[in-house]
Amino acid sequence: MSVAAQSSLRLRRRKSKEDSSSAGPSDAAEGTPRKQEEIVWGKTPSGEVFRVPTTHDVLTLFHPGYPKSHLDLLNLGLLGFQLVLFAFFPRSASRLFFFLYFAFWRAAYDVGLGWVLTKQSKKKWIVREVQRLGWLDEKRQPAIRGWIGKQLAGKMGKDYSFDELPVEYNTWLLFRQLVDIILLNDFLAYCMFAFACFRVPDGLSTMMHVMRWVGGIALIAFNLWVKTEAHGVVKDYGWYWGDCFFQRGALVFDGVFELAPHPMYSVGYAGYYGLSLISDIEMTYGQRKLLALRTPMHPSTGRKPEEGTTTTPKTRPRQLSVVSCAGTDVSTPPVTEGETASETDELETDTETELDCDVPQPPRRKSQPSTKSSNPAVQRPRSPALSMHDLFNTYFRKDAVLLHNIDLLRANDLQLVMIVFYVLLGTFFPTLSTRGSLMLHFAHAFIWCLFHSFGLGLLLRAQSESKYMVRHFLKHYHYPRNDGRKGAVLEAFSNWKSIYNMSMCMTYASFIGLTWKSYSIPNNWTVGNELLRHTMGVILIIIHVWATLESYEVLGLFGWFFGDFFVDDFPAHLEYTGIYRYLNNPEIMSGAAFFGLAMISGSKLVFALAVLRYLSQWWFLSNVENPHMRKLYGDSLRSDAGFVKVIKTVAQKNAHILESRAGRHAPEIRRVAKEVKGTFDKVYEETAEVLEDFLAKSRPKISEVVQDTKVLLQQSREKLVISRVSNDMSQYDTSKYGITIVPSATAGSLRFHLGEPIKVKWRAPSHHSRRDWIGIYRIGANKSNLVTKTSSLGKWVPVHDDEWDGDIPLNNQRSDQVDCEPEDGEVVFKGDALSWQAGRYEIRYHHDGKYNVLSLAGPVEIYVEKPASMEFDSVRQALSRIVPLCLDSDPSLIPDSCKTALGLDPNVTDDEQRDPDDFRFWSEKQAKRISVAIQQTFGVELTQEVIIADANLSTLANRTLVAKELLSG
């Protein structure tokens, strides 16, 4: 800066105490403490000289003592959003999301900031755009200018004046807040991606692990040092490219800038490399880890054999027993699910204890324990040796971590979600008026009323019709082998009891809360009907309490929680005692308290909710409980209760008296009464018939709509592709292209079992593109035979694999020898390139990495072979074919019991103590294939987590039988 410029500025603006002093936080902005007399001057491109105020670095964003602008809050919100997603997403989804999220912010940094800074440096584009839009013009955009001024002034010190500083400086301050958003989110996104890829590689020595961690941490520490030192040299002015906006004097590039050129962009990224080294990204090392690997825990559980005892060189402690469990109840060993005992009795876990207790007999839904086995076909293998895999799946079953793995049918998870929701609602809900608060309490009570009657009612009806809750837990959670469905029934029933009890309590609490909000204590109890209303309300509440206690005394816990919807071991038996001697559904009387509270409050709003509560309870009884009772107890259900019989008897007596007094008009009165009764009965019957007919006709239509929707979704997913076509098709003779499908080795035709590899032979001219590829598509997915219009969804293979890097074609090399012999080859569709849905397909040969079709073959049928009968042997036999195909017939993964059928030696194994029916996985995709195959073969849904936890043919066969039994029952 020239002396003249400084002199003129000093003449225009004198230094004051405020100018020469700085607030406490400002000293940390430039990295080094300032002297109070030090003043930094800046100059705009137009020649205006100004004093540069003190700025604060980005770390003040996380300091609670510094004020936060709206952009700062947005930045913090985006950072928190990443942490929340990382906590909730599974690892596979986290890796993909944060890779794309990091790519977005990296592009925003490299491309976005690079582009705008280039235009700002050359043409002052950012400043001109701000001036053009009038953001800092008090006359044109006063609201925006005022907002920007508040955002900037709140972050600066006392020496900052928004009105006195030039537009270039204020624009730079606004720009640097955008830079902070990009930089911080870019860095955190990479960290989240690295953490999502975190793994401990197998096969490395302890020294290699230590070196990997020490090296990674050292690089991260070096990165922090470089960034800190670089900021100390260039200050905020250079860190945020201030020289593109104004001049602040020549920068001195010493310190870390003498270590390497551009240290912030070269060695400053060492932390990224260190984090990747610690995380050991799988793509870098290419190492895979076996899933469901059962390694016996000999060091922790084994006992040394006593002297004099002999041991067999090869033992199979997990050998299966062929003894059937038919007609017997097998108790499951506690704690470790029966998987801690070996044949050598290393662990004593097979002790069985009989609990003699009297089970209370509910009079309404009374039952006795049954000794009949629920599934006589289930086989019982011997107790396997304890492994880390089995131990882990014993104690960890999709446990909720924050809000990850939340299952709303688990009572604890539902209560957790409710607690979080109520806390957030109470925190962020605005202050309401008296009427607004009353309406909020009404909505709250109304929602709980709907949830209790309709929500839980529909859930209970689904349980009655299809064992929905039991199937849900059997599908999503692992249970010990030979457990049958006892564990799923117990867990489903236990969670139902907790959810039902919570819902009932919240229904009462929310209704009482609404009553309290609408109630006011009368000033004079003797005026009007105040005393009468309160008296009648209390009487109704007492009737409600009495009816509820009487019902509970008769039903007991079993009937109170609708045990006959879940537990089938209790035979159906009814007894009409207590209050049920007089009423069939005393639950209707238990709603009297709601009308009592309505009378006490005197509120029409409370009365309306009481009516809604009564109607919803009537719906529950008519559509949920009564149909199940008729289904379960049949003709043993009585039509009229004692109270109804008495009323009918009295009515008949009065009718006879009326007829005797009516004289000659009696026949006419009787005829009219019968006609009226017949009319009502006819209307009721016709209405019921119409409703039943509507439901009967709607059910297949709804199923058809659901199926059509699935097809449309599948087609829409397939059509998410832009068909790229080649313009050089005239150079190729399509008649010289051809593909032939090799028939199945097992069927001898073009019928392939689900998962069976499909071999395709191809022929093409010698000058064909080496980027040609072959895809498999559903019949009818493409209407054109010349151009493919739908996506292959990854179901394709390259003609020349070395010309592709994943899905990206490499250099297109063609032979110039047109007259040479045609080239032949063979490709195989297997693994992820196969379609894992049964159906009819066609094979298409495509040109040059594009969608021009040169040859077609098909149709090919992919089928599943369903067992003739749902017995253990047939189900296990079907699984013994499905599982190896889903595991790509990898000898290291498939069960030893399946190797003979594949021509492999079953005695060649890396684990002598491995159960012959055990199998393993390289990835969760293989478990997903088994899940899809089981669903198509047996109509049973099991999640991939359950299949990984089982990882045994016999166990999976037992689980399939139990799930199928639930569906058929």
PDB file of C-alpha atoms in Angstrom, residues 364-610:
ATOM      1  CA  ARG A 364     -64.477 -67.364  28.593  1.00  0.00           C
ATOM      2  CA  ARG A 365     -61.493 -68.590  26.654  1.00  0.00           C
ATOM      3  CA  LYS A 366     -60.687 -71.541  28.821  1.00  0.00           C
ATOM      4  CA  SER A 367     -58.050 -74.028  27.745  1.00  0.00           C
ATOM      5  CA  GLN A 368     -55.742 -76.761  28.930  1.00  0.00           C
ATOM      6  CA  PRO A 369     -52.101 -77.356  27.986  1.00  0.00           C
ATOM      7  CA  SER A 370     -51.784 -79.652  25.025  1.00  0.00           C
ATOM      8  CA  THR A 371     -49.185 -82.386  24.670  1.00  0.00           C
ATOM      9  CA  LYS A 372     -49.603 -82.699  20.943  1.00  0.00           C
ATOM     10  CA  SER A 373     -46.594 -81.657  18.894  1.00  0.00           C
ATOM     11  CA  SER A 374     -47.301 -78.750  16.613  1.00  0.00           C
ATOM     12  CA  ASN A 375     -45.077 -80.115  13.868  1.00  0.00           C
ATOM     13  CA  PRO A 376     -44.287 -83.822  13.887  1.00  0.00           C
ATOM     14  CA  ALA A 377     -42.072 -83.512  10.832  1.00  0.00           C
ATOM     15  CA  VAL A 378     -39.490 -81.306  12.518  1.00  0.00           C
ATOM     16  CA  GLN A 379     -36.188 -83.085  13.014  1.00  0.00           C
ATOM     17  CA  ARG A 380     -33.950 -82.535  15.994  1.00  0.00           C
ATOM     18  CA  PRO A 381     -30.230 -82.360  15.428  1.00  0.00           C
ATOM     19  CA  ARG A 382     -27.792 -82.925  18.192  1.00  0.00           C
ATOM     20  CA  SER A 383     -26.590 -79.995  20.199  1.00  0.00           C
ATOM     21  CA  PRO A 384     -23.838 -78.272  18.229  1.00  0.00           C
ATOM     22  CA  ALA A 385     -20.562 -76.962  19.509  1.00  0.00           C
ATOM     23  CA  LEU A 386     -20.623 -73.361  20.646  1.00  0.00           C
ATOM     24  CA  SER A 387     -19.351 -70.889  18.071  1.00  0.00           C
ATOM     25  CA  MET A 388     -18.975 -67.135  18.023  1.00  0.00           C
ATOM     26  CA  HIS A 389     -21.584 -66.918  15.246  1.00  0.00           C
ATOM     27  CA  ASP A 390     -24.222 -68.759  17.285  1.00  0.00           C
ATOM     28  CA  LEU A 391     -23.297 -66.927  20.465  1.00  0.00           C
ATOM     29  CA  PHE A 392     -23.655 -63.582  18.735  1.00  0.00           C
ATOM     30  CA  ASN A 393     -27.076 -64.447  17.312  1.00  0.00           C
ATOM     31  CA  THR A 394     -28.179 -65.615  20.753  1.00  0.00           C
ATOM     32  CA  TYR A 395     -27.620 -62.286  22.457  1.00  0.00           C
ATOM     33  CA  PHE A 396     -28.067 -59.834  19.564  1.00  0.00           C
ATOM     34  CA  ARG A 397     -31.248 -59.946  17.472  1.00  0.00           C
ATOM     35  CA  LYS A 398     -31.615 -56.739  15.424  1.00  0.00           C
ATOM     36  CA  ASP A 399     -31.356 -54.628  18.563  1.00  0.00           C
ATOM     37  CA  ALA A 400     -32.299 -50.985  18.158  1.00  0.00           C
ATOM     38  CA  VAL A 401     -29.284 -48.673  18.062  1.00  0.00           C
ATOM     39  CA  LEU A 402     -30.629 -45.146  18.395  1.00  0.00           C
ATOM     40  CA  LEU A 403     -33.415 -45.346  15.793  1.00  0.00           C
ATOM     41  CA  HIS A 404     -31.711 -47.961  13.621  1.00  0.00           C
ATOM     42  CA  ASN A 405     -33.401 -51.396  13.464  1.00  0.00           C
ATOM     43  CA  ILE A 406     -36.638 -49.939  14.840  1.00  0.00           C
ATOM     44  CA  ASP A 407     -39.542 -52.411  14.664  1.00  0.00           C
ATOM     45  CA  LEU A 408     -42.901 -50.892  15.638  1.00  0.00           C
ATOM     46  CA  LEU A 409     -44.279 -54.343  16.488  1.00  0.00           C
ATOM     47  CA  ARG A 410     -41.732 -54.581  19.293  1.00  0.00           C
ATOM     48  CA  ALA A 411     -43.186 -52.855  22.323  1.00  0.00           C
ATOM     49  CA  ASN A 412     -39.869 -51.381  23.459  1.00  0.00           C
ATOM     50  CA  ASP A 413     -39.204 -49.872  20.042  1.00  0.00           C
ATOM     51  CA  LEU A 414     -42.710 -48.438  19.765  1.00  0.00           C
ATOM     52  CA  GLN A 415     -42.429 -46.889  23.221  1.00  0.00           C
ATOM     53  CA  LEU A 416     -39.017 -45.447  22.314  1.00  0.00           C
ATOM     54  CA  VAL A 417     -40.430 -43.800  19.196  1.00  0.00           C
ATOM     55  CA  MET A 418     -43.338 -42.424  21.211  1.00  0.00           C
ATOM     56  CA  ILE A 419     -41.082 -40.991  23.903  1.00  0.00           C
ATOM     57  CA  VAL A 420     -38.875 -39.283  21.318  1.00  0.00           C
ATOM     58  CA  PHE A 421     -41.959 -37.980  19.487  1.00  0.00           C
ATOM     59  CA  TYR A 422     -43.548 -36.563  22.659  1.00  0.00           C
ATOM     60  CA  VAL A 423     -40.281 -34.903  23.694  1.00  0.00           C
ATOM     61  CA  LEU A 424     -39.826 -33.302  20.277  1.00  0.00           C
ATOM     62  CA  LEU A 425     -43.492 -32.290  20.148  1.00  0.00           C
ATOM     63  CA  GLY A 426     -43.320 -30.685  23.573  1.00  0.00           C
ATOM     64  CA  THR A 427     -40.119 -28.893  22.665  1.00  0.00           C
ATOM     65  CA  PHE A 428     -41.003 -27.472  19.265  1.00  0.00           C
ATOM     66  CA  PHE A 429     -44.789 -27.120  19.454  1.00  0.00           C
ATOM     67  CA  PRO A 430     -45.780 -23.464  19.603  1.00  0.00           C
ATOM     68  CA  THR A 431     -47.713 -21.921  22.473  1.00  0.00           C
ATOM     69  CA  LEU A 432     -51.454 -22.283  21.894  1.00  0.00           C
ATOM     70  CA  SER A 433     -54.497 -20.407  23.020  1.00  0.00           C
ATOM     71  CA  THR A 434     -57.019 -22.005  25.361  1.00  0.00           C
ATOM     72  CA  ARG A 435     -59.174 -23.167  22.475  1.00  0.00           C
ATOM     73  CA  GLY A 436     -56.115 -24.344  20.547  1.00  0.00           C
ATOM     74  CA  SER A 437     -54.934 -26.339  23.550  1.00  0.00           C
ATOM     75  CA  LEU A 438     -58.383 -27.907  23.893  1.00  0.00           C
ATOM     76  CA  MET A 439     -58.416 -28.925  20.240  1.00  0.00           C
ATOM     77  CA  LEU A 440     -54.925 -30.373  20.602  1.00  0.00           C
ATOM     78  CA  HIS A 441     -56.074 -32.535  23.520  1.00  0.00           C
ATOM     79  CA  PHE A 442     -59.109 -33.608  21.503  1.00  0.00           C
ATOM     80  CA  ALA A 443     -56.924 -34.616  18.555  1.00  0.00           C
ATOM     81  CA  HIS A 444     -54.578 -36.421  20.914  1.00  0.00           C
ATOM     82  CA  ALA A 445     -57.398 -38.422  22.534  1.00  0.00           C
ATOM     83  CA  PHE A 446     -59.037 -39.062  19.150  1.00  0.00           C
ATOM     84  CA  ILE A 447     -55.820 -40.473  17.674  1.00  0.00           C
ATOM     85  CA  TRP A 448     -55.365 -42.835  20.599  1.00  0.00           C
ATOM     86  CA  CYS A 449     -58.998 -43.905  20.301  1.00  0.00           C
ATOM     87  CA  LEU A 450     -58.498 -44.747  16.627  1.00  0.00           C
ATOM     88  CA  PHE A 451     -55.203 -46.501  17.314  1.00  0.00           C
ATOM     89  CA  HIS A 452     -56.646 -48.610  20.125  1.00  0.00           C
ATOM     90  CA  SER A 453     -59.798 -49.719  18.314  1.00  0.00           C
ATOM     91  CA  PHE A 454     -58.913 -49.679  14.633  1.00  0.00           C
ATOM     92  CA  GLY A 455     -55.112 -49.905  14.620  1.00  0.00           C
ATOM     93  CA  LEU A 456     -54.840 -52.705  17.136  1.00  0.00           C
ATOM     94  CA  GLY A 457     -58.130 -54.157  15.870  1.00  0.00           C
ATOM     95  CA  LEU A 458     -56.803 -54.582  12.343  1.00  0.00           C
ATOM     96  CA  LEU A 459     -53.561 -55.991  13.708  1.00  0.00           C
ATOM     97  CA  LEU A 460     -55.469 -58.479  15.862  1.00  0.00           C
ATOM     98  CA  ARG A 461     -57.705 -59.456  12.964  1.00  0.00           C
ATOM     99  CA  ALA A 462     -54.639 -60.085  10.791  1.00  0.00           C
ATOM    100  CA  GLN A 463     -53.264 -62.247  13.581  1.00  0.00           C
ATOM    101  CA  SER A 464     -56.539 -64.176  13.703  1.00  0.00           C
ATOM    102  CA  GLU A 465     -56.707 -64.722   9.949  1.00  0.00           C
ATOM    103  CA  SER A 466     -53.070 -65.319   9.039  1.00  0.00           C
ATOM    104  CA  LYS A 467     -50.999 -65.310  12.255  1.00  0.00           C
ATOM    105  CA  TYR A 468     -49.535 -62.027  11.065  1.00  0.00           C
ATOM    106  CA  MET A 469     -47.614 -61.058  14.189  1.00  0.00           C
ATOM    107  CA  VAL A 470     -46.163 -64.526  14.740  1.00  0.00           C
ATOM    108  CA  ARG A 471     -45.095 -64.705  11.090  1.00  0.00           C
ATOM    109  CA  HIS A 472     -43.561 -61.240  11.389  1.00  0.00           C
ATOM    110  CA  PHE A 473     -41.309 -62.298  14.240  1.00  0.00           C
ATOM    111  CA  LEU A 474     -40.529 -65.629  12.599  1.00  0.00           C
ATOM    112  CA  LYS A 475     -39.576 -63.772   9.426  1.00  0.00           C
ATOM    113  CA  HIS A 476     -37.365 -61.105  10.983  1.00  0.00           C
ATOM    114  CA  TYR A 477     -35.809 -62.725  14.062  1.00  0.00           C
ATOM    115  CA  HIS A 478     -33.655 -65.745  14.684  1.00  0.00           C
ATOM    116  CA  TYR A 479     -34.797 -68.443  17.110  1.00  0.00           C
ATOM    117  CA  PRO A 480     -32.971 -71.545  18.323  1.00  0.00           C
ATOM    118  CA  ARG A 481     -33.137 -74.668  16.219  1.00  0.00           C
ATOM    119  CA  ASN A 482     -35.900 -77.100  17.225  1.00  0.00           C
ATOM    120  CA  ASP A 483     -37.756 -74.227  18.815  1.00  0.00           C
ATOM    121  CA  GLY A 484     -40.585 -74.636  16.327  1.00  0.00           C
ATOM    122  CA  ARG A 485     -42.708 -71.550  16.585  1.00  0.00           C
ATOM    123  CA  LYS A 486     -42.738 -71.337  20.362  1.00  0.00           C
ATOM    124  CA  GLY A 487     -40.213 -68.521  20.476  1.00  0.00           C
ATOM    125  CA  ALA A 488     -41.994 -66.490  17.818  1.00  0.00           C
ATOM    126  CA  VAL A 489     -45.387 -67.043  19.476  1.00  0.00           C
ATOM    127  CA  LEU A 490     -44.019 -66.087  22.870  1.00  0.00           C
ATOM    128  CA  GLU A 491     -42.303 -62.958  21.566  1.00  0.00           C
ATOM    129  CA  ALA A 492     -45.294 -61.891  19.469  1.00  0.00           C
ATOM    130  CA  PHE A 493     -47.707 -62.414  22.353  1.00  0.00           C
ATOM    131  CA  SER A 494     -45.434 -60.664  24.851  1.00  0.00           C
ATOM    132  CA  ASN A 495     -45.062 -57.621  22.616  1.00  0.00           C
ATOM    133  CA  TRP A 496     -48.792 -57.595  21.895  1.00  0.00           C
ATOM    134  CA  LYS A 497     -49.565 -57.566  25.616  1.00  0.00           C
ATOM    135  CA  SER A 498     -47.255 -54.625  26.195  1.00  0.00           C
ATOM    136  CA  ILE A 499     -48.554 -52.654  23.200  1.00  0.00           C
ATOM    137  CA  TYR A 500     -52.200 -53.361  24.082  1.00  0.00           C
ATOM    138  CA  ASN A 501     -51.731 -52.359  27.708  1.00  0.00           C
ATOM    139  CA  MET A 502     -49.866 -49.195  26.737  1.00  0.00           C
ATOM    140  CA  SER A 503     -52.574 -48.281  24.222  1.00  0.00           C
ATOM    141  CA  MET A 504     -55.334 -48.809  26.773  1.00  0.00           C
ATOM    142  CA  CYS A 505     -53.544 -46.660  29.345  1.00  0.00           C
ATOM    143  CA  MET A 506     -52.918 -43.895  26.822  1.00  0.00           C
ATOM    144  CA  THR A 507     -56.557 -44.034  25.682  1.00  0.00           C
ATOM    145  CA  TYR A 508     -57.758 -43.433  29.241  1.00  0.00           C
ATOM    146  CA  ALA A 509     -55.048 -40.858  30.007  1.00  0.00           C
ATOM    147  CA  SER A 510     -55.692 -38.825  26.856  1.00  0.00           C
ATOM    148  CA  PHE A 511     -59.465 -38.864  27.448  1.00  0.00           C
ATOM    149  CA  ILE A 512     -59.024 -37.766  31.069  1.00  0.00           C
ATOM    150  CA  GLY A 513     -56.653 -35.029  29.858  1.00  0.00           C
ATOM    151  CA  LEU A 514     -59.294 -33.748  27.444  1.00  0.00           C
ATOM    152  CA  THR A 515     -61.918 -33.851  30.200  1.00  0.00           C
ATOM    153  CA  TRP A 516     -59.683 -31.903  32.558  1.00  0.00           C
ATOM    154  CA  LYS A 517     -58.982 -29.239  29.940  1.00  0.00           C
ATOM    155  CA  SER A 518     -62.695 -28.755  29.285  1.00  0.00           C
ATOM    156  CA  TYR A 519     -63.849 -28.987  32.936  1.00  0.00           C
ATOM    157  CA  SER A 520     -64.518 -26.071  35.237  1.00  0.00           C
ATOM    158  CA  ILE A 521     -65.607 -26.383  38.856  1.00  0.00           C
ATOM    159  CA  PRO A 522     -69.197 -25.080  39.290  1.00  0.00           C
ATOM    160  CA  ASN A 523     -69.622 -21.979  41.393  1.00  0.00           C
ATOM    161  CA  ASN A 524     -73.000 -23.098  42.722  1.00  0.00           C
ATOM    162  CA  TRP A 525     -73.783 -26.835  42.867  1.00  0.00           C
ATOM    163  CA  THR A 526     -77.486 -26.280  43.548  1.00  0.00           C
ATOM    164  CA  VAL A 527     -78.215 -24.219  40.471  1.00  0.00           C
ATOM    165  CA  GLY A 528     -79.263 -25.959  37.284  1.00  0.00           C
ATOM    166  CA  ASN A 529     -78.247 -29.567  36.632  1.00  0.00           C
ATOM    167  CA  GLU A 530     -74.680 -29.366  37.944  1.00  0.00           C
ATOM    168  CA  LEU A 531     -75.237 -31.760  40.836  1.00  0.00           C
ATOM    169  CA  LEU A 532     -77.241 -34.158  38.654  1.00  0.00           C
ATOM    170  CA  ARG A 533     -74.583 -34.233  35.963  1.00  0.00           C
ATOM    171  CA  HIS A 534     -71.801 -34.971  38.411  1.00  0.00           C
ATOM    172  CA  THR A 535     -73.863 -37.613  40.196  1.00  0.00           C
ATOM    173  CA  MET A 536     -74.791 -39.415  36.986  1.00  0.00           C
ATOM    174  CA  GLY A 537     -71.218 -39.133  35.721  1.00  0.00           C
ATOM    175  CA  VAL A 538     -69.821 -40.699  38.878  1.00  0.00           C
ATOM    176  CA  ILE A 539     -72.398 -43.506  38.675  1.00  0.00           C
ATOM    177  CA  LEU A 540     -71.393 -44.262  35.075  1.00  0.00           C
ATOM    178  CA  ILE A 541     -67.722 -44.288  36.055  1.00  0.00           C
ATOM    179  CA  ILE A 542     -68.484 -46.702  38.900  1.00  0.00           C
ATOM    180  CA  ILE A 543     -70.409 -48.960  36.486  1.00  0.00           C
ATOM    181  CA  HIS A 544     -67.431 -48.850  34.142  1.00  0.00           C
ATOM    182  CA  VAL A 545     -64.986 -49.817  36.891  1.00  0.00           C
ATOM    183  CA  TRP A 546     -67.275 -52.584  38.149  1.00  0.00           C
ATOM    184  CA  ALA A 547     -67.814 -54.048  34.673  1.00  0.00           C
ATOM    185  CA  THR A 548     -64.087 -53.952  33.950  1.00  0.00           C
ATOM    186  CA  LEU A 549     -63.170 -55.675  37.209  1.00  0.00           C
ATOM    187  CA  GLU A 550     -65.853 -58.312  36.687  1.00  0.00           C
ATOM    188  CA  SER A 551     -64.682 -58.961  33.147  1.00  0.00           C
ATOM    189  CA  TYR A 552     -61.062 -59.293  34.248  1.00  0.00           C
ATOM    190  CA  GLU A 553     -62.040 -61.652  37.062  1.00  0.00           C
ATOM    191  CA  VAL A 554     -63.825 -63.950  34.601  1.00  0.00           C
ATOM    192  CA  LEU A 555     -61.340 -63.698  31.699  1.00  0.00           C
ATOM    193  CA  GLY A 556     -58.103 -63.718  33.614  1.00  0.00           C
ATOM    194  CA  LEU A 557     -54.878 -62.712  31.905  1.00  0.00           C
ATOM    195  CA  PHE A 558     -55.419 -65.150  29.045  1.00  0.00           C
ATOM    196  CA  GLY A 559     -58.713 -63.677  27.931  1.00  0.00           C
ATOM    197  CA  TRP A 560     -57.888 -60.098  28.898  1.00  0.00           C
ATOM    198  CA  PHE A 561     -55.002 -60.046  26.405  1.00  0.00           C
ATOM    199  CA  PHE A 562     -56.822 -62.119  23.733  1.00  0.00           C
ATOM    200  CA  GLY A 563     -54.599 -65.122  24.291  1.00  0.00           C
ATOM    201  CA  ASP A 564     -56.670 -67.344  22.008  1.00  0.00           C
ATOM    202  CA  PHE A 565     -55.556 -65.189  19.062  1.00  0.00           C
ATOM    203  CA  PHE A 566     -51.952 -66.267  19.658  1.00  0.00           C
ATOM    204  CA  VAL A 567     -51.701 -69.470  21.691  1.00  0.00           C
ATOM    205  CA  ASP A 568     -52.957 -72.613  19.969  1.00  0.00           C
ATOM    206  CA  ASP A 569     -51.804 -75.041  22.658  1.00  0.00           C
ATOM    207  CA  PHE A 570     -54.914 -74.299  24.709  1.00  0.00           C
ATOM    208  CA  PRO A 571     -58.044 -76.202  23.607  1.00  0.00           C
ATOM    209  CA  ALA A 572     -61.144 -74.144  22.970  1.00  0.00           C
ATOM    210  CA  HIS A 573     -63.599 -74.188  25.873  1.00  0.00           C
ATOM    211  CA  LEU A 574     -66.177 -71.656  27.055  1.00  0.00           C
ATOM    212  CA  GLU A 575     -67.787 -71.033  30.408  1.00  0.00           C
ATOM    213  CA  TYR A 576     -70.362 -68.321  31.052  1.00  0.00           C
ATOM    214  CA  THR A 577     -69.879 -67.167  34.621  1.00  0.00           C
ATOM    215  CA  GLY A 578     -69.783 -63.879  36.453  1.00  0.00           C
ATOM    216  CA  ILE A 579     -70.795 -60.906  34.374  1.00  0.00           C
ATOM    217  CA  TYR A 580     -70.769 -63.080  31.231  1.00  0.00           C
ATOM    218  CA  ARG A 581     -73.776 -64.913  32.649  1.00  0.00           C
ATOM    219  CA  TYR A 582     -75.812 -61.800  31.883  1.00  0.00           C
ATOM    220  CA  LEU A 583     -73.980 -60.190  28.960  1.00  0.00           C
ATOM    221  CA  ASN A 584     -72.112 -61.532  25.943  1.00  0.00           C
ATOM    222  CA  ASN A 585     -70.030 -58.390  25.499  1.00  0.00           C
ATOM    223  CA  PRO A 586     -69.665 -56.524  28.800  1.00  0.00           C
ATOM    224  CA  GLU A 587     -66.959 -54.446  27.112  1.00  0.00           C
ATOM    225  CA  ILE A 588     -69.791 -52.228  25.905  1.00  0.00           C
ATOM    226  CA  MET A 589     -70.575 -51.359  29.525  1.00  0.00           C
ATOM    227  CA  SER A 590     -66.937 -50.635  30.200  1.00  0.00           C
ATOM    228  CA  GLY A 591     -67.318 -47.606  27.917  1.00  0.00           C
ATOM    229  CA  ALA A 592     -69.726 -45.998  30.383  1.00  0.00           C
ATOM    230  CA  ALA A 593     -66.891 -44.053  32.000  1.00  0.00           C
ATOM    231  CA  PHE A 594     -66.367 -42.022  28.826  1.00  0.00           C
ATOM    232  CA  PHE A 595     -69.987 -40.877  28.890  1.00  0.00           C
ATOM    233  CA  GLY A 596     -69.630 -40.271  32.623  1.00  0.00           C
ATOM    234  CA  LEU A 597     -66.660 -38.002  32.033  1.00  0.00           C
ATOM    235  CA  ALA A 598     -68.588 -36.248  29.276  1.00  0.00           C
ATOM    236  CA  MET A 599     -71.473 -35.558  31.701  1.00  0.00           C
ATOM    237  CA  ILE A 600     -69.141 -34.286  34.395  1.00  0.00           C
ATOM    238  CA  SER A 601     -67.286 -31.957  32.026  1.00  0.00           C
ATOM    239  CA  GLY A 602     -70.452 -30.774  30.306  1.00  0.00           C
ATOM    240  CA  SER A 603     -68.446 -30.448  27.100  1.00  0.00           C
ATOM    241  CA  LYS A 604     -69.910 -31.326  23.716  1.00  0.00           C
ATOM    242  CA  LEU A 605     -66.406 -32.085  22.511  1.00  0.00           C
ATOM    243  CA  VAL A 606     -65.908 -34.732  25.203  1.00  0.00           C
ATOM    244  CA  PHE A 607     -69.369 -36.166  24.515  1.00  0.00           C
ATOM    245  CA  ALA A 608     -68.599 -36.412  20.786  1.00  0.00           C
ATOM    246  CA  LEU A 609     -65.390 -38.277  21.553  1.00  0.00           C
ATOM    247  CA  ALA A 610     -67.285 -40.609  23.904  1.00  0.00           C
TER     248      ALA A 610
END
